[in-house]
PDB file of C-alpha atoms in Angstrom:
ATOM      1  CA  MET W   1      -6.704  88.311 104.476  1.00 88.00           C
ATOM      2  CA  LYS W   2      -3.126  87.452 105.077  1.00 96.00           C
ATOM      3  CA  TYR W   3      -2.011  83.892 105.785  1.00 98.00           C
ATOM      4  CA  ILE W   4      -0.084  83.351 109.155  1.00 98.00           C
ATOM      5  CA  LEU W   5       2.047  81.180 110.136  1.00 98.00           C
ATOM      6  CA  ALA W   6       1.412  80.286 114.696  1.00 97.00           C
ATOM      7  CA  SER W   7       5.231  78.683 114.309  1.00 93.00           C
ATOM      8  CA  LYS W   8       8.716  79.404 115.528  1.00 90.00           C
ATOM      9  CA  SER W   9      10.053  76.424 113.769  1.00 91.00           C
ATOM     10  CA  PRO W  10      12.065  77.123 110.708  1.00 92.00           C
ATOM     11  CA  ARG W  11      11.217  73.871 108.997  1.00 93.00           C
ATOM     12  CA  ARG W  12       7.496  74.858 109.149  1.00 96.00           C
ATOM     13  CA  LYS W  13       8.453  77.773 107.616  1.00 96.00           C
ATOM     14  CA  GLU W  14      10.342  76.354 104.943  1.00 96.00           C
ATOM     15  CA  LEU W  15       7.745  73.888 104.370  1.00 97.00           C
ATOM     16  CA  LEU W  16       4.273  76.349 104.035  1.00 98.00           C
ATOM     17  CA  SER W  17       6.451  78.378 101.315  1.00 97.00           C
ATOM     18  CA  LEU W  18       5.718  75.287  99.498  1.00 97.00           C
ATOM     19  CA  VAL W  19       1.966  76.034  99.530  1.00 97.00           C
ATOM     20  CA  VAL W  20       1.570  79.744 100.511  1.00 96.00           C
ATOM     21  CA  LYS W  21       3.738  81.953  98.748  1.00 94.00           C
ATOM     22  CA  GLU W  22       3.585  85.041 101.000  1.00 97.00           C
ATOM     23  CA  PHE W  23       2.724  84.518 104.632  1.00 97.00           C
ATOM     24  CA  GLU W  24       3.669  86.210 108.010  1.00 96.00           C
ATOM     25  CA  ILE W  25       4.974  84.157 111.048  1.00 97.00           C
ATOM     26  CA  ASP W  26       3.515  85.422 114.394  1.00 96.00           C
ATOM     27  CA  SER W  27       3.255  82.769 117.657  1.00 88.00           C
ATOM     28  CA  VAL W  28       2.381  83.264 121.035  1.00 85.00           C
ATOM     29  CA  GLU W  29       3.683  80.563 123.565  1.00 81.00           C
ATOM     30  CA  THR W  30       0.756  78.434 124.683  1.00 80.00           C
ATOM     31  CA  LYS W  31       0.482  75.261 127.175  1.00 79.00           C
ATOM     32  CA  GLU W  32       1.236  72.138 124.755  1.00 77.00           C
ATOM     33  CA  GLU W  33      -0.528  69.837 127.283  1.00 81.00           C
ATOM     34  CA  ILE W  34      -1.895  66.325 125.776  1.00 84.00           C
ATOM     35  CA  ASP W  35      -4.863  65.190 126.647  1.00 86.00           C
ATOM     36  CA  GLU W  36      -5.012  61.960 127.521  1.00 84.00           C
ATOM     37  CA  THR W  37      -8.510  60.733 127.707  1.00 89.00           C
ATOM     38  CA  ILE W  38      -9.053  61.218 123.791  1.00 93.00           C
ATOM     39  CA  PRO W  39      -7.036  59.850 121.272  1.00 94.00           C
ATOM     40  CA  PHE W  40      -3.223  61.034 120.137  1.00 94.00           C
ATOM     41  CA  THR W  41      -4.258  62.037 116.614  1.00 96.00           C
ATOM     42  CA  LYS W  42      -7.116  64.074 118.321  1.00 96.00           C
ATOM     43  CA  ALA W  43      -4.978  65.262 120.900  1.00 95.00           C
ATOM     44  CA  ILE W  44      -2.537  66.828 118.807  1.00 96.00           C
ATOM     45  CA  GLU W  45      -5.019  68.644 116.447  1.00 97.00           C
ATOM     46  CA  LYS W  46      -6.553  70.182 120.205  1.00 96.00           C
ATOM     47  CA  ILE W  47      -3.312  71.719 120.592  1.00 95.00           C
ATOM     48  CA  ALA W  48      -2.629  73.030 116.917  1.00 96.00           C
ATOM     49  CA  MET W  49      -6.059  74.415 117.265  1.00 96.00           C
ATOM     50  CA  GLN W  50      -5.208  76.054 120.822  1.00 94.00           C
ATOM     51  CA  LYS W  51      -2.007  77.888 118.914  1.00 95.00           C
ATOM     52  CA  ALA W  52      -3.886  78.985 116.340  1.00 96.00           C
ATOM     53  CA  GLU W  53      -7.036  80.178 118.575  1.00 95.00           C
ATOM     54  CA  ALA W  54      -3.832  82.176 120.396  1.00 94.00           C
ATOM     55  CA  VAL W  55      -2.732  83.947 117.403  1.00 96.00           C
ATOM     56  CA  SER W  56      -5.860  84.728 116.349  1.00 94.00           C
ATOM     57  CA  SER W  57      -6.766  87.452 118.669  1.00 91.00           C
ATOM     58  CA  LYS W  58      -3.858  89.413 117.045  1.00 93.00           C
ATOM     59  CA  HIS W  59      -5.108  88.576 113.291  1.00 95.00           C
ATOM     60  CA  PRO W  60      -8.727  88.002 113.465  1.00 92.00           C
ATOM     61  CA  THR W  61      -9.503  88.177 110.100  1.00 94.00           C
ATOM     62  CA  ASP W  62      -6.199  86.207 108.502  1.00 97.00           C
ATOM     63  CA  LEU W  63      -5.996  82.744 108.027  1.00 98.00           C
ATOM     64  CA  ILE W  64      -4.216  81.130 110.772  1.00 98.00           C
ATOM     65  CA  ILE W  65      -1.957  77.823 109.990  1.00 98.00           C
ATOM     66  CA  SER W  66      -0.964  75.953 113.171  1.00 97.00           C
ATOM     67  CA  ALA W  67       0.588  72.646 114.025  1.00 97.00           C
ATOM     68  CA  ASP W  68       1.940  70.054 116.237  1.00 95.00           C
ATOM     69  CA  THR W  69       3.784  67.168 116.219  1.00 94.00           C
ATOM     70  CA  ILE W  70       4.122  64.049 118.596  1.00 94.00           C
ATOM     71  CA  VAL W  71       5.988  60.783 118.471  1.00 96.00           C
ATOM     72  CA  THR W  72       4.155  57.806 120.127  1.00 96.00           C
ATOM     73  CA  LEU W  73       5.255  53.827 120.769  1.00 97.00           C
ATOM     74  CA  GLY W  74       2.243  52.264 121.585  1.00 93.00           C
ATOM     75  CA  SER W  75       0.733  53.978 124.280  1.00 91.00           C
ATOM     76  CA  LYS W  76       3.312  56.233 124.843  1.00 94.00           C
ATOM     77  CA  ARG W  77       4.281  59.719 123.664  1.00 93.00           C
ATOM     78  CA  TYR W  78       7.487  61.350 123.203  1.00 94.00           C
ATOM     79  CA  GLY W  79       7.640  65.347 122.965  1.00 89.00           C
ATOM     80  CA  LYS W  80      10.880  67.605 122.883  1.00 91.00           C
ATOM     81  CA  PRO W  81      12.714  66.300 125.323  1.00 96.00           C
ATOM     82  CA  LYS W  82      13.558  68.236 128.473  1.00 96.00           C
ATOM     83  CA  ASP W  83      17.434  68.004 128.440  1.00 97.00           C
ATOM     84  CA  PRO W  84      20.104  65.043 126.766  1.00 98.00           C
ATOM     85  CA  ALA W  85      19.329  62.230 129.053  1.00 97.00           C
ATOM     86  CA  ASP W  86      15.843  62.623 128.464  1.00 97.00           C
ATOM     87  CA  ALA W  87      17.198  62.626 124.356  1.00 97.00           C
ATOM     88  CA  MET W  88      19.260  59.673 125.215  1.00 97.00           C
ATOM     89  CA  LYS W  89      16.324  57.818 127.001  1.00 97.00           C
ATOM     90  CA  MET W  90      13.846  58.633 124.170  1.00 97.00           C
ATOM     91  CA  LEU W  91      16.223  57.326 121.624  1.00 98.00           C
ATOM     92  CA  GLN W  92      16.619  54.270 123.610  1.00 98.00           C
ATOM     93  CA  GLU W  93      12.824  53.614 123.633  1.00 98.00           C
ATOM     94  CA  LEU W  94      13.020  54.404 119.870  1.00 98.00           C
ATOM     95  CA  SER W  95      15.900  51.711 118.822  1.00 98.00           C
ATOM     96  CA  GLY W  96      14.681  49.556 116.629  1.00 98.00           C
ATOM     97  CA  SER W  97      11.225  50.007 116.597  1.00 97.00           C
ATOM     98  CA  ILE W  98       8.581  51.126 114.688  1.00 98.00           C
ATOM     99  CA  HIS W  99       7.024  54.274 116.401  1.00 98.00           C
ATOM    100  CA  GLU W 100       4.554  56.955 115.131  1.00 97.00           C
ATOM    101  CA  VAL W 101       4.364  60.442 113.804  1.00 97.00           C
ATOM    102  CA  ILE W 102       1.292  62.333 114.163  1.00 97.00           C
ATOM    103  CA  THR W 103       1.473  66.032 113.248  1.00 97.00           C
ATOM    104  CA  GLY W 104      -1.898  67.978 113.571  1.00 98.00           C
ATOM    105  CA  VAL W 105      -2.645  70.990 111.951  1.00 98.00           C
ATOM    106  CA  CYS W 106      -5.383  73.596 112.275  1.00 98.00           C
ATOM    107  CA  LEU W 107      -6.830  76.035 109.534  1.00 98.00           C
ATOM    108  CA  TYR W 108      -8.185  79.110 111.398  1.00 98.00           C
ATOM    109  CA  CYS W 109     -10.201  82.194 110.163  1.00 97.00           C
ATOM    110  CA  ASN W 110     -12.931  84.611 111.758  1.00 93.00           C
ATOM    111  CA  GLY W 111     -14.082  82.030 114.196  1.00 93.00           C
ATOM    112  CA  LYS W 112     -13.905  78.910 111.948  1.00 96.00           C
ATOM    113  CA  ALA W 113     -11.085  76.413 112.941  1.00 97.00           C
ATOM    114  CA  HIS W 114     -10.486  73.061 110.682  1.00 98.00           C
ATOM    115  CA  THR W 115      -8.188  70.607 112.101  1.00 98.00           C
ATOM    116  CA  PHE W 116      -6.987  67.385 110.492  1.00 98.00           C
ATOM    117  CA  SER W 117      -3.704  64.845 111.216  1.00 98.00           C
ATOM    118  CA  SER W 118      -0.962  62.798 109.515  1.00 98.00           C
ATOM    119  CA  VAL W 119       0.396  59.842 110.676  1.00 98.00           C
ATOM    120  CA  SER W 120       3.866  58.506 109.622  1.00 98.00           C
ATOM    121  CA  LYS W 121       5.143  55.109 110.680  1.00 98.00           C
ATOM    122  CA  VAL W 122       8.868  55.047 110.843  1.00 98.00           C
ATOM    123  CA  GLU W 123      11.362  52.300 111.770  1.00 98.00           C
ATOM    124  CA  PHE W 124      14.510  53.155 113.931  1.00 98.00           C
ATOM    125  CA  TYR W 125      17.658  50.680 113.245  1.00 98.00           C
ATOM    126  CA  PRO W 126      19.238  48.910 116.133  1.00 98.00           C
ATOM    127  CA  LEU W 127      21.043  51.711 117.996  1.00 98.00           C
ATOM    128  CA  THR W 128      24.511  51.264 119.838  1.00 97.00           C
ATOM    129  CA  GLU W 129      24.459  53.966 122.807  1.00 97.00           C
ATOM    130  CA  GLU W 130      27.790  55.012 120.731  1.00 97.00           C
ATOM    131  CA  GLU W 131      25.389  55.934 118.378  1.00 97.00           C
ATOM    132  CA  ILE W 132      22.934  57.519 120.371  1.00 98.00           C
ATOM    133  CA  LYS W 133      25.378  59.229 122.480  1.00 97.00           C
ATOM    134  CA  TRP W 134      26.820  60.681 119.232  1.00 98.00           C
ATOM    135  CA  TYR W 135      23.900  61.753 118.165  1.00 98.00           C
ATOM    136  CA  VAL W 136      22.225  63.659 121.517  1.00 98.00           C
ATOM    137  CA  ASP W 137      26.082  65.203 121.761  1.00 97.00           C
ATOM    138  CA  SER W 138      25.305  66.896 117.873  1.00 97.00           C
ATOM    139  CA  LYS W 139      22.568  68.764 119.747  1.00 96.00           C
ATOM    140  CA  GLU W 140      20.142  68.077 116.935  1.00 96.00           C
ATOM    141  CA  PRO W 141      17.550  66.253 118.767  1.00 95.00           C
ATOM    142  CA  LEU W 142      16.584  68.432 121.608  1.00 94.00           C
ATOM    143  CA  ASP W 143      14.468  70.596 120.455  1.00 91.00           C
ATOM    144  CA  LYS W 144      12.685  67.802 118.354  1.00 93.00           C
ATOM    145  CA  ALA W 145       9.855  65.696 119.081  1.00 92.00           C
ATOM    146  CA  GLY W 146      10.762  62.293 119.830  1.00 96.00           C
ATOM    147  CA  ALA W 147      14.116  63.357 119.880  1.00 97.00           C
ATOM    148  CA  TYR W 148      15.363  63.638 116.135  1.00 97.00           C
ATOM    149  CA  GLY W 149      14.931  65.459 113.397  1.00 95.00           C
ATOM    150  CA  ILE W 150      14.645  62.984 109.702  1.00 96.00           C
ATOM    151  CA  GLN W 151      15.764  66.110 107.942  1.00 94.00           C
ATOM    152  CA  GLY W 152      19.236  65.928 109.121  1.00 95.00           C
ATOM    153  CA  LEU W 153      21.900  64.123 111.244  1.00 97.00           C
ATOM    154  CA  GLY W 154      18.586  61.919 112.713  1.00 97.00           C
ATOM    155  CA  SER W 155      18.242  60.495 108.988  1.00 97.00           C
ATOM    156  CA  LEU W 156      21.129  57.936 109.703  1.00 97.00           C
ATOM    157  CA  LEU W 157      18.715  56.555 111.918  1.00 97.00           C
ATOM    158  CA  VAL W 158      15.856  55.767 109.705  1.00 98.00           C
ATOM    159  CA  LYS W 159      15.923  52.385 108.652  1.00 98.00           C
ATOM    160  CA  GLU W 160      11.887  53.179 106.928  1.00 98.00           C
ATOM    161  CA  ILE W 161       9.319  55.395 106.912  1.00 98.00           C
ATOM    162  CA  GLN W 162       5.738  54.868 105.958  1.00 98.00           C
ATOM    163  CA  GLY W 163       3.550  57.887 105.322  1.00 97.00           C
ATOM    164  CA  ASP W 164       4.109  61.545 104.804  1.00 97.00           C
ATOM    165  CA  TYR W 165       7.931  62.322 104.810  1.00 97.00           C
ATOM    166  CA  TYR W 166       6.890  65.886 105.229  1.00 97.00           C
ATOM    167  CA  SER W 167       4.308  65.479 108.147  1.00 97.00           C
ATOM    168  CA  ILE W 168       7.594  63.493 109.799  1.00 97.00           C
ATOM    169  CA  MET W 169       9.142  66.848 109.387  1.00 96.00           C
ATOM    170  CA  GLY W 170       6.528  68.866 111.154  1.00 95.00           C
ATOM    171  CA  LEU W 171       3.797  69.994 108.387  1.00 98.00           C
ATOM    172  CA  PRO W 172       1.968  67.341 105.887  1.00 98.00           C
ATOM    173  CA  ILE W 173       2.092  69.911 102.658  1.00 98.00           C
ATOM    174  CA  ALA W 174       0.627  67.927 100.017  1.00 98.00           C
ATOM    175  CA  MET W 175      -2.320  67.177 102.652  1.00 98.00           C
ATOM    176  CA  LEU W 176      -2.427  70.811 103.462  1.00 98.00           C
ATOM    177  CA  LYS W 177      -2.662  71.883 100.173  1.00 98.00           C
ATOM    178  CA  ARG W 178      -5.891  70.377  99.607  1.00 98.00           C
ATOM    179  CA  GLU W 179      -7.304  70.964 103.293  1.00 98.00           C
ATOM    180  CA  LEU W 180      -6.648  74.734 102.569  1.00 98.00           C
ATOM    181  CA  GLU W 181      -8.672  74.939  99.515  1.00 97.00           C
ATOM    182  CA  HIS W 182     -11.164  73.046 100.551  1.00 97.00           C
ATOM    183  CA  PHE W 183     -11.234  75.245 103.895  1.00 97.00           C
ATOM    184  CA  GLU W 184     -10.843  78.995 102.161  1.00 96.00           C
ATOM    185  CA  SER W 185     -13.791  77.744  99.725  1.00 95.00           C
ATOM    186  CA  THR W 186     -16.085  77.451 103.200  1.00 93.00           C
ATOM    187  CA  LEU W 187     -14.946  80.605 104.196  1.00 91.00           C
TER     188      LEU W 187
END
């Protein structure tokens, strides 16, 4: 059995290498639509499972690891921005607030799935229009949920975090290690 990371994210690849020494990467484009009828944690786990199931058709006996991340503020969710103007709008709304970053993970092997999620709270400093424009002009936020990456220049926006830093980056590695050990023991 091989491990397969169902993600093109360089951050997830780097983080998974701390948990699993040898793995392959294979991802399939899936329709990532949040189910608004269920809690955000379950909705993001569902998307992670859809990614794992899509990749499992090519690797039916391998252990697939997939993840997805969203940012929420109250009942509003923030995925990846559509364009720089959307990134500006997201950052304006997140400015000075405490929001949640939810990463859902799915472990999938031989038709058996196990999902879990990690929720962290992030507080942004109040941001000026100039700070937001500078950050959006860096292009860093354009491919990240909530329009920021905590591991890069986005760290300059963050006043405080509560929870798993690595989950905010896209993969809760300490939790993943434990969940993976338990999942493998049930196969």
